[in-house]
Structure formats: C-alpha cells, structure tokens
Short mmCIF file of C-alpha atoms in Angstrom, two decimals:
data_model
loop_
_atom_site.label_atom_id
_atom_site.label_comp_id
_atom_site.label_asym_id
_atom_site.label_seq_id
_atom_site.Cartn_x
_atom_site.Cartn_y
_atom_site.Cartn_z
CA UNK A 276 194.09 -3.47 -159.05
CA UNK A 277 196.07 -0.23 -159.86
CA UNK A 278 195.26 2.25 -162.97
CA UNK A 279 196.45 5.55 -164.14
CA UNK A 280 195.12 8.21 -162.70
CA UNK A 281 196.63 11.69 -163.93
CA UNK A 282 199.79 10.01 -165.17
CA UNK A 283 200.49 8.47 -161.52
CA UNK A 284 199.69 5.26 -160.58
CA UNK A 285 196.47 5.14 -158.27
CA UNK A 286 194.31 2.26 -156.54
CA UNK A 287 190.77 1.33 -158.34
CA UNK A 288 189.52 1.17 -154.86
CA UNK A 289 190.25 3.84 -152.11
CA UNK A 290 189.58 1.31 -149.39
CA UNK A 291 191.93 -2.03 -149.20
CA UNK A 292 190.63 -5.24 -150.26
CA UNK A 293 191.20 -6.48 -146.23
CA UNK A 294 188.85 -3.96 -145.23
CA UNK A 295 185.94 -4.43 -148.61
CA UNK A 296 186.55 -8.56 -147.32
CA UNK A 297 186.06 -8.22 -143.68
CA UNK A 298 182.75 -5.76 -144.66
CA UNK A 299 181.35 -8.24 -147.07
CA UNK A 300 181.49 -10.97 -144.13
CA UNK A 301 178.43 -9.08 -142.57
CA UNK A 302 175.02 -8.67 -143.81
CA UNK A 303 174.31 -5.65 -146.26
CA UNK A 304 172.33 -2.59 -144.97
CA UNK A 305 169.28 -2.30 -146.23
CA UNK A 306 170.50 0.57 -148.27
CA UNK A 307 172.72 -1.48 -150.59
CA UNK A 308 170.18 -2.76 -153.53
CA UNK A 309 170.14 1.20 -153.87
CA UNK A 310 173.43 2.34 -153.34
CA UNK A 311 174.41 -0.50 -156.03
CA UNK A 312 172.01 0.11 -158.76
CA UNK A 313 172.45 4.31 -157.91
CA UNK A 314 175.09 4.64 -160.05
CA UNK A 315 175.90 7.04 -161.65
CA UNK A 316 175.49 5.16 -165.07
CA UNK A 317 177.14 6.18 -168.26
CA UNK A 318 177.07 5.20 -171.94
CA UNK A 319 179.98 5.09 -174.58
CA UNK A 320 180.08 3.81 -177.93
CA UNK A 321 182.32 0.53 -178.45
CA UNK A 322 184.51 0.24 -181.22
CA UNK A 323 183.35 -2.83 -182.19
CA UNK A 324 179.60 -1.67 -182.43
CA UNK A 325 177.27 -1.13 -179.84
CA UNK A 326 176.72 1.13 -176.73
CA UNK A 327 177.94 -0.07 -173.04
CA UNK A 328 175.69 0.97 -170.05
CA UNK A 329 178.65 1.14 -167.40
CA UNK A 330 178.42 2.58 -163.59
CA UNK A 331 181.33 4.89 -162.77
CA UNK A 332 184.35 3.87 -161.39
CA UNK A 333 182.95 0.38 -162.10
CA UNK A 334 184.58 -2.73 -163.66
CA UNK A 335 183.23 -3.46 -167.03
CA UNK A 336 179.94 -2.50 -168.74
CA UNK A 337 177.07 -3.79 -166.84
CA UNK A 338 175.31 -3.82 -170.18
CA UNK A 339 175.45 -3.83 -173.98
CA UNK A 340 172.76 -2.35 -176.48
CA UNK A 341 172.90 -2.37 -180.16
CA UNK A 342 171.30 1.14 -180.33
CA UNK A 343 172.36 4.10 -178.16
CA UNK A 344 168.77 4.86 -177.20
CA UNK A 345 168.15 1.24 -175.79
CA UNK A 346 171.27 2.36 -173.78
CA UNK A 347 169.88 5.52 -172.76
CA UNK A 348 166.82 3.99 -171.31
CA UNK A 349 168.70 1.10 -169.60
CA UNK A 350 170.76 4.08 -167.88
CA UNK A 351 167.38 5.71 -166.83
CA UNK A 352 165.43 2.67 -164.98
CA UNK A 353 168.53 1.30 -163.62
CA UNK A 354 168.55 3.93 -160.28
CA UNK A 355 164.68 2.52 -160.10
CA UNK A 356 165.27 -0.86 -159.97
CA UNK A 357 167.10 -1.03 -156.74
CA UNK A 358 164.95 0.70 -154.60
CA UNK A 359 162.50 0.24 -152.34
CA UNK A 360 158.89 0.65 -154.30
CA UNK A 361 156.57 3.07 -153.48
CA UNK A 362 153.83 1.71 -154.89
CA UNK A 363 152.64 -1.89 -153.84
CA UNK A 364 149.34 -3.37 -155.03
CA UNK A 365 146.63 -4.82 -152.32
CA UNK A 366 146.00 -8.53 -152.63
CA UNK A 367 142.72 -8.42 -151.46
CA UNK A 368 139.73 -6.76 -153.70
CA UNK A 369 137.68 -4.40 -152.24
CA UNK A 370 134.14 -4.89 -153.04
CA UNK A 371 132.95 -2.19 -155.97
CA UNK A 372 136.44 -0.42 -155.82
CA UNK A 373 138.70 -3.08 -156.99
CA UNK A 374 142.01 -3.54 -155.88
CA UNK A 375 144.04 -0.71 -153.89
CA UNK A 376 147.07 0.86 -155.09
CA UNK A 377 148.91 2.09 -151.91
CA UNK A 378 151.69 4.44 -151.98
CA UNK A 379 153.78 4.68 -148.43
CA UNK A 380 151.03 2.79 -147.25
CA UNK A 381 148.29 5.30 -147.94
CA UNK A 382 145.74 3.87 -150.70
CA UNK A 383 145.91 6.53 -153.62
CA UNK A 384 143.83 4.59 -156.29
CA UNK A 385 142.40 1.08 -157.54
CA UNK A 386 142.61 -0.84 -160.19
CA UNK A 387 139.76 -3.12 -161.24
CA UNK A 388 142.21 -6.20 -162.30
CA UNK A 389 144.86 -7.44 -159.88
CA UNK A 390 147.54 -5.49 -162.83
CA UNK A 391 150.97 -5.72 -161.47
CA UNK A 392 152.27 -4.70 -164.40
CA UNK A 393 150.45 -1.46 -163.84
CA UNK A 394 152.09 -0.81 -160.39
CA UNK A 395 156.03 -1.68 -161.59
CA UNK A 396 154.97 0.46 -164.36
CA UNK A 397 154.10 3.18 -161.84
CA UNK A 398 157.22 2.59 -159.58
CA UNK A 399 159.82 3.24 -162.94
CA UNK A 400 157.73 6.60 -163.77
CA UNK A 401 157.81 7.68 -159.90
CA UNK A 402 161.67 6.97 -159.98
CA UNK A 403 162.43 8.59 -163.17
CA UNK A 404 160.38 12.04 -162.00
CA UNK A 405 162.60 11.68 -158.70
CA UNK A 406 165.94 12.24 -160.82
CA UNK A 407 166.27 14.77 -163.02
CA UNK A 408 169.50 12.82 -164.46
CA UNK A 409 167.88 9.44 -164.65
CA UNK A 410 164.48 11.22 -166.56
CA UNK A 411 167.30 13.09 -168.85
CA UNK A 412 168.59 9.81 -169.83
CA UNK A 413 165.05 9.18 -170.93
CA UNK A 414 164.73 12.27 -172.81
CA UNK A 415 167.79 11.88 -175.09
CA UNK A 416 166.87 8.74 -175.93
CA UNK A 417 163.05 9.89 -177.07
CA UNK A 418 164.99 11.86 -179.55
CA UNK A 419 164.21 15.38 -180.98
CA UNK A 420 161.35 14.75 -183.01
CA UNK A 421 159.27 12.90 -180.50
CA UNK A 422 160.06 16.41 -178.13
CA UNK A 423 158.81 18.61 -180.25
CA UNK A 424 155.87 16.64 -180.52
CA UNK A 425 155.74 15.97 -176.63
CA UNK A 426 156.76 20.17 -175.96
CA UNK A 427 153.86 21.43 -178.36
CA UNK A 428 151.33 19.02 -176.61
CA UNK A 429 152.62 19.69 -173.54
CA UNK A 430 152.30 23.62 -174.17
CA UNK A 431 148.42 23.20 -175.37
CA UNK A 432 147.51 21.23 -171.99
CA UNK A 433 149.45 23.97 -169.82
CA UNK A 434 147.28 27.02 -171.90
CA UNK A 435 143.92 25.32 -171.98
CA UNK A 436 144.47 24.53 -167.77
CA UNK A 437 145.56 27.93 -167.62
CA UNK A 438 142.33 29.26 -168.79
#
C-alpha cells in the first residue's frame, strides 16, 4: 500500500485503511456516485497498444480504448455519468404537446415520442458545457480538422446573429 513519492516512501492513501473500513460500514452520502466518477480522469498510452482512461491517484485504468480519441471521450462523459440528471422526461403525455422535458423540475420543452434517449443525450451535453476540462477532453478528441470546420461554422452563425 506504499509507493514512491519524491524518492521517499509515501502511503497511496492519506487516511488509514481502519478509518476508509469503519467509513465504508455506513451508508454513502448522496454525493458519492459524483465524487467517484469526478475524477479527475487521465489518458496515457500503454506500451503494449492502446490508451488507459485512469482517475488520479487511482488503482489501475478504469478503462482501455484501442484509439486515443475513444479515450478522450470516455474521459469527457465519465464526470456526467455520476451525477444527479438534470433533465428527466415526464411519463405522462400531455395532450397536443407531447411529453415534457423538465429540467430542476421546471418543464423546458416536449418531445412528441416518449425518447429517452433524447433526454440522457441532453444530460451528457449539459455536463460536458458544465466543465470546461471534461468538454476539452471532447475537443481533442474531435481532432483539428473537424475544428476548423466546427470554428468557421461557428464564426458564420455568430456574424449573421450579429447582424
């Protein structure tokens, strides 16, 4: 449970394993599906081939891509995925509107099929445009070609608003 640290020898953990096991004995805040899948996440090549998606300090990669950009993404929605969603879809259709969309409990929009896949898809965009080093992730993996194509569109819709 010890590794170098600086050439000395220091503990993995700076709390001792009697305290982590007398903590994990009670039920988990209802912050800790977020503070676990927070990170922060890196990504490093392995020697062998391949790109590990690790979380700092952590034990082992949590995950293993074959390209660095599948990596790169992984490291973006992984924040997302652990907390609580801010959109939820209604179960119940509303006649002529469809079905609300309801962020923080205020409806925001509908959807005319009950699309669930629509509102996760909403919830990994909302938590990507809350971290600016979660959406970077996102950008590197897009890759250079796809920004110039993204920064000249991008720069037409801002003029043509603007006018």
């Amino acid at each position: 449970m010890r590794s170098r640290l600086n050439g000395s020898t220091a503990p993995k953990n700076a709390f001792t394993e009697d305290y982590l096991a007398l903590l994990n004995e009670r039920d988990e805040p209802i912050t800790a599906a977020e503070a676990d899948s927070a990170g922060p996440w890196g990504i490093e090549d392995l020697p062998q081939g391949g790109h590990t998606v690790f979380r700092a300090g952590g034990d082992g990669p949590y995950a293993v891509f074959s390209r660095v950009e599948l990596a790169q993404v992984a490291a973006a929605v992984l924040p997302g995925t652990g907390r609580e969603k801010r959109y939820k879809l209604g179960r119940d259709e509303e006649a002529g509107r469809g079905y609300p969309i309801t962020r923080f409990g205020e409806t925001v929009g509908y959807v005319g099929l009950f699309d669930e896949d629509l509102v996760a898809a909403l919830n990994v965009i909302d938590a990507l445009l809350s971290s600016p080093n979660d959406f970077a992730w996102l950008l590197e993996a897009a890759g250079g070609l796809a920004l110039q194509h993204v920064g000249r569109i991008s720069m037409a819709r801002a003029a043509a608003a603007s006018r």
